[in-house]
Amino acid sequence: MTAAAFTFTPDADFVDRALDAELRRDSESVDRKLRTMLAAIDDALAGISDAREELHTLYTAGDVEESGDVAARDQDLSTRLYLAHAESDLRAAAAILRSHRQLTSPRP
């Protein structure tokens, strides 16, 4: 007898099921991580919205001195610009994560 006669040859269906189970576990893990990252981005976007509301309230309260109006408006404009850039970057990151999530989502 040769050594080949005693070689274990796994059933192809067994290998496919085992591989599918492993890929499914990995895919579910990746999906959980992507969902966590998307939730963090959503929280950050909500924070930006809250910051905008606070700025609007702050600069429209009418308590700003006349001499400080120009400086306050400049500050408001700069801050709004930074917030807009941050929001844009977060939305781009969320789109990338959603794209990855579609590619790696568990299949039924």
Short mmCIF file of N, CA and C in Angstrom, two decimals:
data_model
loop_
_atom_site.label_atom_id
_atom_site.label_comp_id
_atom_site.label_asym_id
_atom_site.label_seq_id
_atom_site.Cartn_x
_atom_site.Cartn_y
_atom_site.Cartn_z
N MET A 1 0.83 -1.18 0.00
CA MET A 1 0.00 0.00 0.00
C MET A 1 0.87 1.24 0.00
N THR A 2 0.38 2.26 -0.64
CA THR A 2 1.11 3.52 -0.69
C THR A 2 0.55 4.47 0.34
N ALA A 3 1.33 5.49 0.61
CA ALA A 3 0.90 6.51 1.57
C ALA A 3 -0.32 7.25 1.06
N ALA A 4 -0.46 7.35 -0.25
CA ALA A 4 -1.60 8.06 -0.83
C ALA A 4 -2.91 7.36 -0.52
N ALA A 5 -2.87 6.07 -0.34
CA ALA A 5 -4.09 5.32 -0.04
C ALA A 5 -4.65 5.70 1.32
N PHE A 6 -3.81 6.16 2.23
CA PHE A 6 -4.26 6.53 3.56
C PHE A 6 -4.42 8.04 3.75
N THR A 7 -4.27 8.79 2.68
CA THR A 7 -4.42 10.25 2.76
C THR A 7 -5.89 10.60 2.92
N PHE A 8 -6.15 11.46 3.88
CA PHE A 8 -7.52 11.91 4.12
C PHE A 8 -7.89 12.94 3.08
N THR A 9 -8.96 12.71 2.37
CA THR A 9 -9.46 13.66 1.39
C THR A 9 -10.81 14.14 1.89
N PRO A 10 -10.87 15.37 2.38
CA PRO A 10 -12.14 15.86 2.92
C PRO A 10 -13.19 16.00 1.83
N ASP A 11 -14.40 15.80 2.24
CA ASP A 11 -15.54 15.98 1.36
C ASP A 11 -15.58 17.45 0.93
N ALA A 12 -15.78 17.70 -0.35
CA ALA A 12 -15.79 19.07 -0.87
C ALA A 12 -16.87 19.92 -0.19
N ASP A 13 -18.03 19.33 0.09
CA ASP A 13 -19.10 20.07 0.77
C ASP A 13 -18.68 20.47 2.17
N PHE A 14 -17.97 19.57 2.87
CA PHE A 14 -17.49 19.88 4.21
C PHE A 14 -16.54 21.07 4.18
N VAL A 15 -15.62 21.08 3.23
CA VAL A 15 -14.66 22.18 3.10
C VAL A 15 -15.39 23.47 2.78
N ASP A 16 -16.35 23.40 1.86
CA ASP A 16 -17.11 24.60 1.50
C ASP A 16 -17.90 25.14 2.70
N ARG A 17 -18.51 24.26 3.48
CA ARG A 17 -19.28 24.69 4.65
C ARG A 17 -18.36 25.29 5.70
N ALA A 18 -17.20 24.67 5.92
CA ALA A 18 -16.26 25.18 6.91
C ALA A 18 -15.73 26.55 6.49
N LEU A 19 -15.37 26.68 5.23
CA LEU A 19 -14.87 27.95 4.72
C LEU A 19 -15.95 29.02 4.78
N ASP A 20 -17.17 28.65 4.41
CA ASP A 20 -18.28 29.60 4.46
C ASP A 20 -18.54 30.07 5.89
N ALA A 21 -18.49 29.16 6.85
CA ALA A 21 -18.70 29.53 8.26
C ALA A 21 -17.62 30.48 8.74
N GLU A 22 -16.37 30.22 8.37
CA GLU A 22 -15.27 31.09 8.78
C GLU A 22 -15.40 32.48 8.16
N LEU A 23 -15.72 32.52 6.88
CA LEU A 23 -15.90 33.81 6.21
C LEU A 23 -17.07 34.57 6.79
N ARG A 24 -18.13 33.86 7.14
CA ARG A 24 -19.31 34.51 7.72
C ARG A 24 -18.97 35.13 9.07
N ARG A 25 -18.19 34.41 9.91
CA ARG A 25 -17.78 34.96 11.21
C ARG A 25 -16.93 36.21 11.01
N ASP A 26 -15.97 36.14 10.09
CA ASP A 26 -15.12 37.30 9.82
C ASP A 26 -15.95 38.47 9.29
N SER A 27 -16.88 38.17 8.41
CA SER A 27 -17.71 39.20 7.82
C SER A 27 -18.59 39.86 8.87
N GLU A 28 -19.14 39.07 9.78
CA GLU A 28 -19.98 39.63 10.84
C GLU A 28 -19.16 40.52 11.77
N SER A 29 -17.94 40.12 12.04
CA SER A 29 -17.04 40.92 12.89
C SER A 29 -16.74 42.26 12.21
N VAL A 30 -16.43 42.21 10.95
CA VAL A 30 -16.14 43.44 10.20
C VAL A 30 -17.38 44.32 10.16
N ASP A 31 -18.54 43.72 9.95
CA ASP A 31 -19.78 44.49 9.90
C ASP A 31 -20.05 45.19 11.23
N ARG A 32 -19.81 44.50 12.35
CA ARG A 32 -19.99 45.13 13.67
C ARG A 32 -19.05 46.32 13.83
N LYS A 33 -17.81 46.17 13.41
CA LYS A 33 -16.85 47.26 13.54
C LYS A 33 -17.25 48.44 12.66
N LEU A 34 -17.70 48.16 11.45
CA LEU A 34 -18.14 49.24 10.55
C LEU A 34 -19.37 49.95 11.12
N ARG A 35 -20.30 49.20 11.70
CA ARG A 35 -21.48 49.82 12.31
C ARG A 35 -21.08 50.72 13.48
N THR A 36 -20.10 50.28 14.26
CA THR A 36 -19.61 51.09 15.38
C THR A 36 -18.99 52.39 14.87
N MET A 37 -18.20 52.29 13.82
CA MET A 37 -17.58 53.50 13.26
C MET A 37 -18.64 54.44 12.68
N LEU A 38 -19.64 53.88 12.00
CA LEU A 38 -20.70 54.72 11.45
C LEU A 38 -21.49 55.41 12.56
N ALA A 39 -21.71 54.72 13.65
CA ALA A 39 -22.43 55.32 14.79
C ALA A 39 -21.62 56.49 15.37
N ALA A 40 -20.30 56.30 15.45
CA ALA A 40 -19.44 57.38 15.95
C ALA A 40 -19.48 58.59 15.02
N ILE A 41 -19.50 58.35 13.73
CA ILE A 41 -19.57 59.45 12.76
C ILE A 41 -20.92 60.15 12.88
N ASP A 42 -22.00 59.38 13.03
CA ASP A 42 -23.33 59.99 13.19
C ASP A 42 -23.37 60.86 14.45
N ASP A 43 -22.75 60.38 15.53
CA ASP A 43 -22.69 61.18 16.76
C ASP A 43 -21.91 62.47 16.54
N ALA A 44 -20.80 62.38 15.79
CA ALA A 44 -20.00 63.57 15.51
C ALA A 44 -20.78 64.57 14.66
N LEU A 45 -21.53 64.06 13.68
CA LEU A 45 -22.35 64.95 12.85
C LEU A 45 -23.44 65.63 13.69
N ALA A 46 -24.01 64.89 14.62
CA ALA A 46 -25.01 65.49 15.52
C ALA A 46 -24.36 66.57 16.39
N GLY A 47 -23.13 66.31 16.82
CA GLY A 47 -22.40 67.30 17.61
C GLY A 47 -22.14 68.58 16.82
N ILE A 48 -21.82 68.43 15.55
CA ILE A 48 -21.61 69.61 14.70
C ILE A 48 -22.90 70.40 14.56
N SER A 49 -24.00 69.70 14.40
CA SER A 49 -25.30 70.37 14.30
C SER A 49 -25.61 71.13 15.58
N ASP A 50 -25.33 70.50 16.72
CA ASP A 50 -25.54 71.17 18.01
C ASP A 50 -24.64 72.40 18.14
N ALA A 51 -23.40 72.28 17.70
CA ALA A 51 -22.47 73.41 17.77
C ALA A 51 -22.95 74.57 16.91
N ARG A 52 -23.49 74.26 15.74
CA ARG A 52 -24.02 75.31 14.88
C ARG A 52 -25.18 76.05 15.55
N GLU A 53 -26.05 75.29 16.19
CA GLU A 53 -27.18 75.91 16.88
C GLU A 53 -26.69 76.82 18.02
N GLU A 54 -25.70 76.34 18.76
CA GLU A 54 -25.15 77.15 19.85
C GLU A 54 -24.52 78.43 19.31
N LEU A 55 -23.77 78.32 18.22
CA LEU A 55 -23.17 79.51 17.62
C LEU A 55 -24.24 80.50 17.16
N HIS A 56 -25.27 79.97 16.55
CA HIS A 56 -26.34 80.84 16.08
C HIS A 56 -26.97 81.57 17.26
N THR A 57 -27.21 80.84 18.33
CA THR A 57 -27.78 81.46 19.54
C THR A 57 -26.83 82.50 20.12
N LEU A 58 -25.56 82.16 20.18
CA LEU A 58 -24.55 83.05 20.76
C LEU A 58 -24.45 84.36 19.98
N TYR A 59 -24.38 84.27 18.66
CA TYR A 59 -24.14 85.47 17.86
C TYR A 59 -25.40 86.23 17.50
N THR A 60 -26.56 85.68 17.79
CA THR A 60 -27.80 86.42 17.53
C THR A 60 -28.47 86.87 18.82
N ALA A 61 -27.79 86.68 19.94
CA ALA A 61 -28.37 87.03 21.24
C ALA A 61 -28.52 88.53 21.42
N GLY A 62 -27.77 89.33 20.69
CA GLY A 62 -27.87 90.79 20.80
C GLY A 62 -27.01 91.36 21.91
N ASP A 63 -26.29 90.52 22.64
CA ASP A 63 -25.43 91.00 23.72
C ASP A 63 -24.04 91.37 23.24
N VAL A 64 -23.78 91.22 21.95
CA VAL A 64 -22.46 91.51 21.42
C VAL A 64 -22.29 93.02 21.31
N GLU A 65 -21.19 93.53 21.83
CA GLU A 65 -20.92 94.96 21.79
C GLU A 65 -20.73 95.42 20.35
N GLU A 66 -21.01 96.69 20.10
CA GLU A 66 -20.85 97.25 18.76
C GLU A 66 -19.42 97.11 18.26
N SER A 67 -18.44 97.40 19.10
CA SER A 67 -17.04 97.32 18.66
C SER A 67 -16.61 95.88 18.41
N GLY A 68 -17.29 94.96 19.03
CA GLY A 68 -16.93 93.55 18.86
C GLY A 68 -17.72 92.86 17.77
N ASP A 69 -18.65 93.58 17.14
CA ASP A 69 -19.49 92.96 16.11
C ASP A 69 -18.68 92.40 14.95
N VAL A 70 -17.72 93.17 14.46
CA VAL A 70 -16.93 92.72 13.31
C VAL A 70 -16.10 91.50 13.69
N ALA A 71 -15.47 91.57 14.85
CA ALA A 71 -14.67 90.43 15.30
C ALA A 71 -15.55 89.21 15.53
N ALA A 72 -16.73 89.43 16.10
CA ALA A 72 -17.64 88.31 16.36
C ALA A 72 -18.11 87.68 15.05
N ARG A 73 -18.41 88.53 14.07
CA ARG A 73 -18.84 87.99 12.77
C ARG A 73 -17.72 87.22 12.10
N ASP A 74 -16.50 87.73 12.20
CA ASP A 74 -15.35 87.02 11.63
C ASP A 74 -15.14 85.68 12.32
N GLN A 75 -15.25 85.70 13.63
CA GLN A 75 -15.11 84.46 14.41
C GLN A 75 -16.20 83.47 14.02
N ASP A 76 -17.42 83.97 13.89
CA ASP A 76 -18.55 83.13 13.52
C ASP A 76 -18.33 82.52 12.14
N LEU A 77 -17.89 83.33 11.20
CA LEU A 77 -17.65 82.85 9.84
C LEU A 77 -16.56 81.79 9.82
N SER A 78 -15.47 82.03 10.53
CA SER A 78 -14.37 81.05 10.58
C SER A 78 -14.83 79.74 11.20
N THR A 79 -15.54 79.84 12.29
CA THR A 79 -16.01 78.64 12.97
C THR A 79 -16.99 77.87 12.10
N ARG A 80 -17.89 78.58 11.46
CA ARG A 80 -18.84 77.90 10.56
C ARG A 80 -18.11 77.22 9.40
N LEU A 81 -17.08 77.85 8.90
CA LEU A 81 -16.30 77.25 7.82
C LEU A 81 -15.61 75.97 8.29
N TYR A 82 -15.01 76.01 9.47
CA TYR A 82 -14.36 74.81 10.02
C TYR A 82 -15.38 73.69 10.25
N LEU A 83 -16.54 74.06 10.76
CA LEU A 83 -17.58 73.05 10.98
C LEU A 83 -18.08 72.46 9.66
N ALA A 84 -18.20 73.29 8.64
CA ALA A 84 -18.63 72.80 7.33
C ALA A 84 -17.62 71.82 6.74
N HIS A 85 -16.33 72.14 6.90
CA HIS A 85 -15.29 71.23 6.42
C HIS A 85 -15.31 69.91 7.20
N ALA A 86 -15.46 70.01 8.50
CA ALA A 86 -15.51 68.80 9.33
C ALA A 86 -16.72 67.95 8.94
N GLU A 87 -17.84 68.59 8.74
CA GLU A 87 -19.05 67.86 8.34
C GLU A 87 -18.85 67.17 6.99
N SER A 88 -18.26 67.87 6.06
CA SER A 88 -18.00 67.31 4.73
C SER A 88 -17.07 66.09 4.82
N ASP A 89 -16.01 66.23 5.62
CA ASP A 89 -15.07 65.12 5.79
C ASP A 89 -15.74 63.91 6.44
N LEU A 90 -16.57 64.17 7.44
CA LEU A 90 -17.28 63.07 8.11
C LEU A 90 -18.27 62.38 7.18
N ARG A 91 -18.94 63.16 6.37
CA ARG A 91 -19.89 62.56 5.41
C ARG A 91 -19.16 61.71 4.38
N ALA A 92 -17.99 62.17 3.95
CA ALA A 92 -17.18 61.38 3.00
C ALA A 92 -16.71 60.08 3.65
N ALA A 93 -16.27 60.17 4.89
CA ALA A 93 -15.84 58.96 5.62
C ALA A 93 -17.00 57.99 5.78
N ALA A 94 -18.18 58.51 6.09
CA ALA A 94 -19.35 57.65 6.26
C ALA A 94 -19.71 56.96 4.94
N ALA A 95 -19.60 57.68 3.83
CA ALA A 95 -19.88 57.07 2.53
C ALA A 95 -18.90 55.94 2.22
N ILE A 96 -17.65 56.14 2.56
CA ILE A 96 -16.64 55.09 2.34
C ILE A 96 -16.95 53.88 3.21
N LEU A 97 -17.28 54.11 4.47
CA LEU A 97 -17.61 52.99 5.37
C LEU A 97 -18.86 52.25 4.91
N ARG A 98 -19.86 52.98 4.44
CA ARG A 98 -21.08 52.31 3.94
C ARG A 98 -20.76 51.47 2.71
N SER A 99 -19.88 51.98 1.87
CA SER A 99 -19.46 51.21 0.69
C SER A 99 -18.76 49.92 1.11
N HIS A 100 -17.85 50.03 2.07
CA HIS A 100 -17.16 48.84 2.58
C HIS A 100 -18.16 47.87 3.22
N ARG A 101 -19.13 48.43 3.90
CA ARG A 101 -20.11 47.57 4.59
C ARG A 101 -20.93 46.79 3.57
N GLN A 102 -21.28 47.42 2.45
CA GLN A 102 -22.01 46.71 1.41
C GLN A 102 -21.18 45.56 0.85
N LEU A 103 -19.89 45.80 0.70
CA LEU A 103 -19.02 44.77 0.14
C LEU A 103 -18.78 43.61 1.10
N THR A 104 -18.82 43.90 2.39
CA THR A 104 -18.45 42.87 3.38
C THR A 104 -19.63 42.37 4.19
N SER A 105 -20.84 42.83 3.90
CA SER A 105 -21.98 42.43 4.72
C SER A 105 -22.20 40.93 4.60
N PRO A 106 -22.62 40.31 5.71
CA PRO A 106 -22.89 38.86 5.70
C PRO A 106 -23.96 38.50 4.69
N ARG A 107 -23.75 37.45 4.01
CA ARG A 107 -24.72 36.98 3.04
C ARG A 107 -25.59 35.90 3.70
N PRO A 108 -26.89 35.93 3.38
CA PRO A 108 -27.81 34.94 4.00
C PRO A 108 -27.53 33.53 3.54
#
